[in-house]
Amino acid sequence: MIEPFAPEWIAGHALSYFEFEDDGKLTTSDGKTSQGLVLSIEARLKEGQDYSLIDGMKNKFKNVYQLGTWEDFVQKGCRRAGHKLIRYKLDLNKEEKKELLKKNLEEAFKDRISDYYNTLKNSCYSNQVRMINSVLPEERKINEWIIPNIVNNPGANIPNAAGFALGSAGIIENAPPVITEPDKTLFPDKQVKTSFIGNALKAASDTRGWEFMSGLTGMALGTALGSLVLPPVLAIPTTGLIGGVVGLNTGEWIKRESHSILEPSEKYL
């Protein structure tokens, strides 16, 4: 689950949400029931501190692992902060789901006294990626590095890249995400709005041959860029092929995101 915040083109928070069957609902100490459990890994702020992406790389904050119900985090994110919550369903088998829940619980109860938050290397999202990787076979894991220990993979440390990165790796199901909107009464100006471009992409992605055209466009673009430094005969099977894969993944991402399902947060509050 991703909780974007300003500036939304790069900033966001990642959480794990475990939804249980009806006969396995959580029961709180005061007798209330909840459909799910959420783990949120956050920079722990002292009184008077404000979070920033830059400060998050300066060992200014400790990490805190917060467990709560789904309703807790809807209240916190959608009603208190005015944020939307975007849920992607992970493509895991039953055993992998159980292991991921176990891993989340184990990590939540560890001593974090010397655990410093880092925007890129030890954050809400990078730690979630590591926990997901821990239950996956080697061939399905998302790579944390582009150049080992030198250049990070943005798909493994930027929360807002999760939809594309995890989708490209086949870690999330190729299905539209569910967006829980901010409280309509408190934040009427923050409701999710459709745009002309968004509607156009949605319509285009429903046409026959969308995946083929996405891959072909990516291949053509990759070949054109590669031809700037390589002979065309080498650019086609190298940068052209890479471009084709990227184009195909981009097409799937556009189709998935443009068909997002909206729901009001009020149904949980």
Coordinates of C-alpha atoms in Angstrom, one line a residue:
M1 CA 0.0 0.0 0.0
I2 CA 1.3 3.5 -0.9
E3 CA 0.3 6.7 0.8
P4 CA 1.5 9.6 -1.5
F5 CA 2.1 13.0 0.1
A6 CA 3.3 16.4 -1.3
P7 CA 5.2 16.5 -3.7
E8 CA 3.3 13.4 -4.9
W9 CA 5.5 12.9 -8.0
I10 CA 8.3 11.6 -5.7
A11 CA 7.2 11.6 -2.1
G12 CA 5.2 8.8 -0.5
H13 CA 4.9 6.3 2.3
A14 CA 4.8 2.5 2.0
L15 CA 2.9 0.1 4.2
S16 CA 2.0 -3.6 4.4
Y17 CA -1.7 -4.4 4.7
F18 CA -2.8 -8.0 5.5
E19 CA -6.5 -8.6 4.9
F20 CA -8.1 -11.6 6.5
E21 CA -11.0 -13.8 5.6
D22 CA -14.3 -13.0 7.3
D23 CA -13.9 -15.8 9.8
G24 CA -10.3 -14.6 10.7
K25 CA -11.0 -11.0 11.5
L26 CA -9.0 -9.3 14.2
T27 CA -10.7 -8.6 17.5
T28 CA -9.3 -5.7 19.6
S29 CA -9.2 -5.5 23.3
D30 CA -12.4 -3.5 23.4
G31 CA -14.3 -6.0 21.4
K32 CA -14.2 -4.2 18.0
T33 CA -13.4 -6.2 14.9
S34 CA -11.1 -5.3 12.0
Q35 CA -10.7 -6.8 8.5
G36 CA -6.9 -6.3 8.4
L37 CA -3.6 -5.6 10.0
V38 CA -1.1 -2.8 8.8
L39 CA 2.6 -2.5 9.5
S40 CA 4.0 1.0 9.0
I41 CA 7.7 1.6 9.2
E42 CA 8.3 5.3 9.9
A43 CA 10.9 7.9 10.8
R44 CA 10.3 8.5 14.5
L45 CA 10.0 12.3 15.0
K46 CA 10.7 14.0 18.3
E47 CA 8.6 16.9 19.4
G48 CA 9.3 19.9 17.2
Q49 CA 10.9 17.8 14.4
D50 CA 9.6 17.8 10.8
Y51 CA 10.3 15.1 8.3
S52 CA 12.0 15.8 5.0
L53 CA 13.5 13.5 2.4
I54 CA 16.9 15.2 2.8
D55 CA 17.0 15.1 6.6
G56 CA 16.1 11.4 6.2
M57 CA 19.6 10.8 4.9
K58 CA 21.4 12.4 7.8
N59 CA 20.8 10.0 10.7
K60 CA 18.4 12.4 12.3
F61 CA 15.5 10.0 12.9
K62 CA 15.2 6.5 14.4
N63 CA 12.9 3.9 12.8
V64 CA 9.7 2.9 14.5
Y65 CA 7.6 -0.1 13.4
Q66 CA 3.9 0.6 14.1
L67 CA 1.3 -2.1 14.0
G68 CA -2.4 -1.2 13.8
T69 CA -5.7 -2.1 12.3
W70 CA -6.7 -1.1 8.8
E71 CA -9.2 1.3 10.3
D72 CA -6.5 2.9 12.4
F73 CA -4.5 3.8 9.3
V74 CA -7.6 5.0 7.3
Q75 CA -8.3 7.3 10.2
K76 CA -4.7 8.5 10.3
G77 CA -4.1 8.8 6.6
C78 CA -7.5 9.7 5.0
R79 CA -9.1 11.7 7.8
R80 CA -6.2 13.3 9.8
A81 CA -3.7 13.9 7.0
G82 CA -6.0 14.1 4.0
H83 CA -4.1 11.5 2.0
K84 CA -5.2 8.8 -0.3
L85 CA -4.2 5.2 0.2
I86 CA -3.4 3.1 -2.9
R87 CA -3.6 -0.7 -2.4
Y88 CA -1.8 -3.2 -4.8
K89 CA -2.5 -6.9 -4.3
L90 CA 0.7 -8.9 -4.1
D91 CA 0.9 -12.0 -6.3
L92 CA 1.9 -14.5 -3.6
N93 CA 0.8 -18.0 -2.9
K94 CA -0.8 -19.0 0.4
E95 CA 2.5 -20.0 2.0
E96 CA 4.3 -16.9 0.9
K97 CA 1.5 -14.8 2.4
K98 CA 1.8 -16.5 5.7
E99 CA 5.6 -16.1 5.7
L100 CA 5.4 -12.4 4.9
L101 CA 2.9 -11.8 7.7
K102 CA 5.2 -13.8 10.1
K103 CA 8.2 -11.7 8.9
N104 CA 6.3 -8.4 9.4
L105 CA 5.4 -9.4 13.0
E106 CA 8.9 -10.5 13.8
E107 CA 10.4 -7.3 12.5
A108 CA 7.8 -5.2 14.3
F109 CA 8.8 -6.5 17.7
K110 CA 12.6 -6.2 17.3
D111 CA 14.5 -3.6 19.4
R112 CA 15.0 -0.5 17.2
I113 CA 17.1 1.6 19.6
S114 CA 20.0 1.8 17.2
D115 CA 18.1 1.6 13.9
Y116 CA 18.4 4.9 12.0
Y117 CA 16.0 5.7 9.3
N118 CA 17.5 6.4 5.8
T119 CA 15.4 7.7 2.9
L120 CA 17.1 5.4 0.4
K121 CA 18.6 2.5 2.3
N122 CA 16.5 2.0 5.4
S123 CA 13.1 3.4 4.9
C124 CA 9.4 2.5 4.9
Y125 CA 9.6 1.1 1.4
S126 CA 13.1 -0.4 1.2
N127 CA 12.4 -2.5 4.3
Q128 CA 9.1 -3.6 2.8
V129 CA 10.9 -4.7 -0.4
R130 CA 13.4 -6.7 1.7
M131 CA 10.6 -8.5 3.6
I132 CA 8.9 -9.3 0.3
N133 CA 12.1 -10.5 -1.2
S134 CA 12.7 -12.8 1.9
V135 CA 9.6 -14.9 1.0
L136 CA 10.2 -15.1 -2.8
P137 CA 12.3 -17.5 -4.8
E138 CA 15.6 -16.1 -6.1
E139 CA 14.3 -15.6 -9.7
R140 CA 11.3 -13.4 -8.5
K141 CA 13.2 -11.1 -6.2
I142 CA 13.4 -7.4 -7.0
N143 CA 17.0 -6.2 -7.3
E144 CA 17.9 -3.5 -4.7
W145 CA 20.9 -2.2 -6.7
I146 CA 21.7 -1.1 -10.3
I147 CA 25.4 -1.2 -9.4
P148 CA 25.9 -3.2 -6.2
N149 CA 26.5 -1.0 -3.2
I150 CA 27.0 2.1 -5.4
V151 CA 23.8 2.9 -7.3
N152 CA 20.4 2.1 -5.7
N153 CA 17.5 0.8 -7.8
P154 CA 14.8 3.5 -7.6
G155 CA 12.2 0.8 -7.9
A156 CA 13.3 -0.6 -4.5
N157 CA 13.6 2.6 -2.5
I158 CA 11.1 5.2 -4.0
P159 CA 7.6 4.3 -2.8
N160 CA 5.8 6.0 -5.6
A161 CA 7.7 3.7 -8.1
A162 CA 6.2 0.6 -6.5
G163 CA 3.3 0.2 -9.0
F164 CA 5.7 0.1 -11.9
A165 CA 8.7 -1.7 -10.3
L166 CA 6.7 -4.4 -8.5
G167 CA 4.4 -4.8 -11.5
S168 CA 7.3 -5.2 -13.9
A169 CA 8.8 -7.8 -11.7
G170 CA 5.5 -9.7 -11.5
I171 CA 5.3 -9.2 -7.7
I172 CA 1.9 -7.5 -7.8
E173 CA -1.1 -8.8 -9.6
N174 CA -1.8 -7.2 -13.0
A175 CA -5.1 -5.8 -11.6
P176 CA -6.2 -2.2 -11.0
P177 CA -5.2 -0.8 -7.6
V178 CA -7.9 0.3 -5.1
I179 CA -7.7 3.9 -4.0
T180 CA -9.2 4.9 -0.7
E181 CA -10.0 8.6 -0.9
P182 CA -9.5 11.3 1.7
D183 CA -12.4 12.2 3.9
K184 CA -14.8 14.0 1.6
T185 CA -16.1 16.4 4.3
L186 CA -12.8 17.4 5.7
F187 CA -10.8 17.4 2.4
P188 CA -13.3 18.1 -0.4
D189 CA -10.5 19.6 -2.5
K190 CA -8.3 16.4 -2.3
Q191 CA -10.6 14.0 -3.9
V192 CA -9.2 11.9 -6.8
K193 CA -10.1 13.6 -10.1
T194 CA -10.0 12.1 -13.5
S195 CA -8.3 14.1 -16.3
F196 CA -8.6 14.3 -20.0
I197 CA -5.2 12.6 -20.4
G198 CA -6.1 10.0 -17.8
N199 CA -9.4 9.2 -19.6
A200 CA -7.6 9.1 -23.0
L201 CA -5.0 6.6 -21.7
K202 CA -7.7 4.5 -20.1
A203 CA -9.6 4.3 -23.5
A204 CA -6.4 3.7 -25.4
S205 CA -5.3 0.9 -23.1
D206 CA -8.6 -0.9 -23.7
T207 CA -8.0 -1.2 -27.4
R208 CA -7.0 -4.4 -29.0
G209 CA -3.2 -4.6 -29.5
W210 CA -2.3 -2.1 -26.8
E211 CA 0.4 -4.4 -25.3
F212 CA 1.9 -5.1 -28.8
M213 CA 1.9 -1.4 -29.6
S214 CA 3.5 -0.5 -26.3
G215 CA 6.3 -3.0 -26.8
L216 CA 6.8 -1.9 -30.4
T217 CA 6.9 1.8 -29.4
G218 CA 9.5 1.0 -26.7
M219 CA 11.6 -1.0 -29.1
A220 CA 11.6 1.8 -31.7
L221 CA 12.5 4.4 -29.1
G222 CA 15.2 2.2 -27.6
T223 CA 16.7 1.5 -31.1
A224 CA 16.6 5.3 -31.9
L225 CA 18.4 6.2 -28.7
G226 CA 20.9 3.3 -29.1
S227 CA 21.7 4.3 -32.7
L228 CA 23.1 7.6 -31.3
V229 CA 26.1 5.6 -30.1
L230 CA 25.8 2.2 -31.8
P231 CA 25.4 1.0 -35.4
P232 CA 21.7 0.1 -36.0
V233 CA 22.6 -3.5 -36.5
L234 CA 23.8 -3.6 -32.8
A235 CA 21.2 -1.2 -31.5
I236 CA 18.2 -3.3 -32.5
P237 CA 19.1 -6.5 -30.5
T238 CA 20.5 -4.5 -27.5
T239 CA 18.9 -1.1 -26.7
G240 CA 16.0 -1.9 -29.0
L241 CA 15.2 -5.1 -27.1
I242 CA 15.6 -3.4 -23.7
G243 CA 13.3 -0.6 -25.0
G244 CA 10.7 -3.2 -26.0
V245 CA 10.6 -4.8 -22.6
V246 CA 10.4 -1.3 -20.9
G247 CA 7.6 -0.3 -23.4
L248 CA 5.6 -3.5 -22.6
N249 CA 5.9 -3.0 -18.9
T250 CA 5.0 0.7 -19.3
G251 CA 1.9 -0.3 -21.2
E252 CA 0.8 -2.7 -18.5
W253 CA 1.5 0.0 -15.8
I254 CA -0.6 2.6 -17.7
K255 CA -3.5 0.1 -18.1
R256 CA -3.4 -0.9 -14.5
E257 CA -3.1 2.7 -13.1
S258 CA -5.7 4.2 -15.5
H259 CA -8.3 1.6 -14.3
S260 CA -7.9 2.4 -10.6
I261 CA -10.9 1.6 -8.4
L262 CA -12.1 4.5 -6.1
E263 CA -13.7 3.9 -2.7
P264 CA -14.7 6.4 0.0
S265 CA -12.8 6.2 3.3
E266 CA -16.0 6.9 5.1
K267 CA -17.0 3.2 4.7
Y268 CA -14.3 2.3 7.2
L269 CA -14.8 5.1 9.7

